[in-house]
């Protein structure tokens, strides 16, 4: 295949497909065994300094916040993160100086709430480096190629743009149509953490609502941590196997964390905690504010339950449930007046 | 502009507001698609994220990004609908950096799904609330998302789908199309109270004038009421007035 041009972005997390297969056969077990452990143990065991990490869900939706906070508590450093529309998770991981490299599809923003003061400041002063640009479909298809065990996926996106010029993609002449086509390289994150609605002790996980990129991400990541709203009996999974999005043999850890996506949304369960997000966005305008936030909500808390109490406890959580089901009006406390 | 019985792939912010208004008024069967997997919702309120559960509220499907992006690439999306920080005369968009890429003055979020939407949709609509010399620029600081690139035929030459590309640009001053021969921005319609001068004074590049420039209709009071009371009562996108 004739290569016409190449993006100058850094190629991260790519492996030769045979090397990837070999890693799987050596490191992933097909044995049906319990993988239940604590947040602390999961992060200690599977996330290491210098790793390339990816978080499941999308933006502020279905995010494994318990793992994100634990990464900060364990002071992991030099992490590279997939900015596959990563917003609040990425913002606080960059703000806490755990992540210092990002491959960006969409990052440094809080969607309609505005830009992220903390991670933007870190990029603008050079303390966080953007290693490559891509698009949402581009990232998605990096994961798809990894999941399929092939070196790249051809696509018609990004052609003609600077996004392509600063990506790790190549442009080739398609041997079938003769037209130019983008070759999107496979990605194999060292570890991914995905929050789900329910999961058994072995790792069979069911997600309600949109799966976003999690079918592909769960399968291409080398290590996979599942946090779940509840651990259910395997019999319940076996009653409705068509609801299973993630099978046990790709999972390395299962952690039960009710409300584990807070302050982000959990579809069909609870809505965003806009007051909490507003507090972070306001505090993160200064470095001192960032430190204050982490001291209050991450470093000095004993566990996720303690954190939820600090955020307003049962009263707040019940409100977020009602809000999810449209029984409370919209609020926008982060809005600039 | 958004016709009934067509599909539209919407980006965050103003495009969602516009699609919701269309769904509540002249296009009840508008098929709305979101990049994170929501298809065909009856939007109950403004989604803050294009990935949240509102994006498939009473929808026909809650699926994956791979599914929605593949359908788009295969030609199932009639209209793409995006916002932009900067745009040039060919409808090329920047949402990545203001200033130099290596030392950005402002780091913006990047493409997100915008580049994909603009690459794949048959007709792209761009909406910008603030047309000015800062946003209508000679050259975008970073070409995040493809418009007509350098002009007629350029999209096809780089391999983008034949027959795709920008269709309309909507700003606070008027509505634009793209000239058939040059693919440069062309004024089609002026909003009430605006003039050719106000258009020119708020653009760094020359704007072609269509042979007949229309006057944009004044939106009915009922539409404004739906926008303010039903779609965005918290004034997240519309702002305070």
mmCIF file of C-alpha atoms in Angstrom, chain A residues 58 61 104-109 111-113 115 120 123-124 130 133-138 140-141 144 155-163 166 179-180 209-213 216 265 267-268 271-272 274 323-324 326 330 332 334-335 337, chain B residues 12-13 35-36 44-54 56-57 62-66 69-70 73 96 101 104-107 109-113 115-116 119-120 142-146 149 157-162 234-237 240:
data_model
loop_
_atom_site.group_PDB
_atom_site.id
_atom_site.type_symbol
_atom_site.label_atom_id
_atom_site.label_comp_id
_atom_site.label_asym_id
_atom_site.label_seq_id
_atom_site.Cartn_x
_atom_site.Cartn_y
_atom_site.Cartn_z
ATOM 1 C CA UNK A 58 -18.022 9.513 27.935
ATOM 2 C CA UNK A 61 -21.146 10.099 31.953
ATOM 3 C CA UNK A 104 -6.553 14.523 22.545
ATOM 4 C CA UNK A 105 -9.844 13.906 20.798
ATOM 5 C CA UNK A 106 -11.748 16.154 23.252
ATOM 6 C CA UNK A 107 -10.126 17.296 26.509
ATOM 7 C CA UNK A 108 -9.668 20.350 28.761
ATOM 8 C CA UNK A 109 -13.369 21.197 28.647
ATOM 9 C CA UNK A 111 -18.813 20.436 27.637
ATOM 10 C CA UNK A 112 -21.622 23.018 28.071
ATOM 11 C CA UNK A 113 -20.216 24.113 31.431
ATOM 12 C CA UNK A 115 -13.421 25.153 29.600
ATOM 13 C CA UNK A 120 -5.899 24.140 30.416
ATOM 14 C CA UNK A 123 -1.155 22.651 28.979
ATOM 15 C CA UNK A 124 -0.625 26.369 28.436
ATOM 16 C CA UNK A 130 -0.417 16.997 24.150
ATOM 17 C CA UNK A 133 -4.451 14.997 18.193
ATOM 18 C CA UNK A 134 -7.241 12.784 16.957
ATOM 19 C CA UNK A 135 -11.054 12.745 16.767
ATOM 20 C CA UNK A 136 -13.700 10.854 18.727
ATOM 21 C CA UNK A 137 -14.238 8.400 15.882
ATOM 22 C CA UNK A 138 -10.452 8.242 15.473
ATOM 23 C CA UNK A 140 -12.873 4.841 18.960
ATOM 24 C CA UNK A 141 -11.373 3.102 15.951
ATOM 25 C CA UNK A 144 -11.565 -1.165 17.596
ATOM 26 C CA UNK A 155 -11.379 5.365 7.679
ATOM 27 C CA UNK A 156 -12.444 8.441 5.717
ATOM 28 C CA UNK A 157 -12.215 10.810 8.684
ATOM 29 C CA UNK A 158 -9.669 13.593 9.354
ATOM 30 C CA UNK A 159 -8.518 13.830 5.710
ATOM 31 C CA UNK A 160 -7.178 17.240 4.704
ATOM 32 C CA UNK A 161 -6.944 18.655 8.250
ATOM 33 C CA UNK A 162 -4.321 19.691 10.816
ATOM 34 C CA UNK A 163 -5.969 17.205 13.173
ATOM 35 C CA UNK A 166 -0.814 16.175 14.305
ATOM 36 C CA UNK A 179 -8.885 6.862 -3.261
ATOM 37 C CA UNK A 180 -6.932 8.281 -0.342
ATOM 38 C CA UNK A 209 -27.896 2.656 28.196
ATOM 39 C CA UNK A 210 -25.299 3.655 25.632
ATOM 40 C CA UNK A 211 -22.064 1.696 25.686
ATOM 41 C CA UNK A 212 -20.089 4.537 24.032
ATOM 42 C CA UNK A 213 -16.590 3.066 23.438
ATOM 43 C CA UNK A 216 -13.939 -1.830 22.256
ATOM 44 C CA UNK A 265 -23.916 10.844 35.677
ATOM 45 C CA UNK A 267 -27.609 6.678 33.163
ATOM 46 C CA UNK A 268 -30.911 5.518 34.611
ATOM 47 C CA UNK A 271 -27.664 12.693 37.376
ATOM 48 C CA UNK A 272 -24.587 14.958 37.534
ATOM 49 C CA UNK A 274 -23.742 20.189 39.225
ATOM 50 C CA UNK A 323 -33.007 14.790 38.855
ATOM 51 C CA UNK A 324 -32.101 11.826 36.628
ATOM 52 C CA UNK A 326 -36.691 14.668 35.465
ATOM 53 C CA UNK A 330 -32.271 21.968 35.655
ATOM 54 C CA UNK A 332 -26.481 25.574 36.209
ATOM 55 C CA UNK A 334 -21.226 26.931 37.210
ATOM 56 C CA UNK A 335 -22.710 29.518 34.885
ATOM 57 C CA UNK A 337 -23.096 35.693 35.643
ATOM 58 C CA UNK B 12 -22.917 20.183 21.774
ATOM 59 C CA UNK B 13 -24.478 23.596 22.569
ATOM 60 C CA UNK B 35 -21.970 10.586 18.777
ATOM 61 C CA UNK B 36 -21.955 8.648 22.076
ATOM 62 C CA UNK B 44 -37.143 16.257 27.304
ATOM 63 C CA UNK B 45 -34.652 18.992 28.273
ATOM 64 C CA UNK B 46 -31.290 20.293 27.135
ATOM 65 C CA UNK B 47 -28.575 17.609 27.491
ATOM 66 C CA UNK B 48 -25.397 19.017 29.081
ATOM 67 C CA UNK B 49 -23.371 16.242 27.482
ATOM 68 C CA UNK B 50 -23.828 14.543 24.122
ATOM 69 C CA UNK B 51 -23.277 11.259 25.978
ATOM 70 C CA UNK B 52 -25.878 11.449 28.751
ATOM 71 C CA UNK B 53 -29.146 9.520 29.100
ATOM 72 C CA UNK B 54 -31.267 12.481 27.861
ATOM 73 C CA UNK B 56 -31.822 8.640 24.126
ATOM 74 C CA UNK B 57 -34.827 9.616 26.271
ATOM 75 C CA UNK B 62 -28.935 3.554 22.879
ATOM 76 C CA UNK B 63 -25.902 2.147 21.118
ATOM 77 C CA UNK B 64 -22.175 2.789 20.733
ATOM 78 C CA UNK B 65 -19.993 5.443 19.156
ATOM 79 C CA UNK B 66 -18.686 2.873 16.694
ATOM 80 C CA UNK B 69 -19.895 6.931 13.483
ATOM 81 C CA UNK B 70 -20.059 3.944 11.111
ATOM 82 C CA UNK B 73 -19.442 7.248 7.358
ATOM 83 C CA UNK B 96 -8.075 23.196 18.892
ATOM 84 C CA UNK B 101 0.107 25.070 18.254
ATOM 85 C CA UNK B 104 -0.983 28.013 22.499
ATOM 86 C CA UNK B 105 -2.455 31.221 23.856
ATOM 87 C CA UNK B 106 -5.620 29.262 24.592
ATOM 88 C CA UNK B 107 -5.885 25.494 24.477
ATOM 89 C CA UNK B 109 -10.867 21.050 23.641
ATOM 90 C CA UNK B 110 -9.933 19.806 20.130
ATOM 91 C CA UNK B 111 -12.019 18.070 17.483
ATOM 92 C CA UNK B 112 -14.177 15.839 19.635
ATOM 93 C CA UNK B 113 -16.550 14.377 17.063
ATOM 94 C CA UNK B 115 -14.032 16.483 12.354
ATOM 95 C CA UNK B 116 -15.878 13.170 11.935
ATOM 96 C CA UNK B 119 -16.086 14.515 7.110
ATOM 97 C CA UNK B 120 -19.116 12.215 6.898
ATOM 98 C CA UNK B 142 -5.445 25.270 13.374
ATOM 99 C CA UNK B 143 -7.557 23.464 10.794
ATOM 100 C CA UNK B 144 -9.378 21.124 13.166
ATOM 101 C CA UNK B 145 -12.337 20.276 10.951
ATOM 102 C CA UNK B 146 -12.634 20.269 7.163
ATOM 103 C CA UNK B 149 -10.287 23.156 2.542
ATOM 104 C CA UNK B 157 -8.842 15.265 -3.852
ATOM 105 C CA UNK B 158 -7.852 14.445 -0.256
ATOM 106 C CA UNK B 159 -10.263 11.508 -0.167
ATOM 107 C CA UNK B 160 -13.294 12.929 1.690
ATOM 108 C CA UNK B 161 -16.682 11.519 0.611
ATOM 109 C CA UNK B 162 -17.909 12.904 -2.723
ATOM 110 C CA UNK B 234 -31.624 27.874 32.958
ATOM 111 C CA UNK B 235 -30.171 29.948 30.062
ATOM 112 C CA UNK B 236 -27.137 27.730 29.682
ATOM 113 C CA UNK B 237 -26.746 28.204 25.938
ATOM 114 C CA UNK B 240 -29.333 36.097 29.779
#
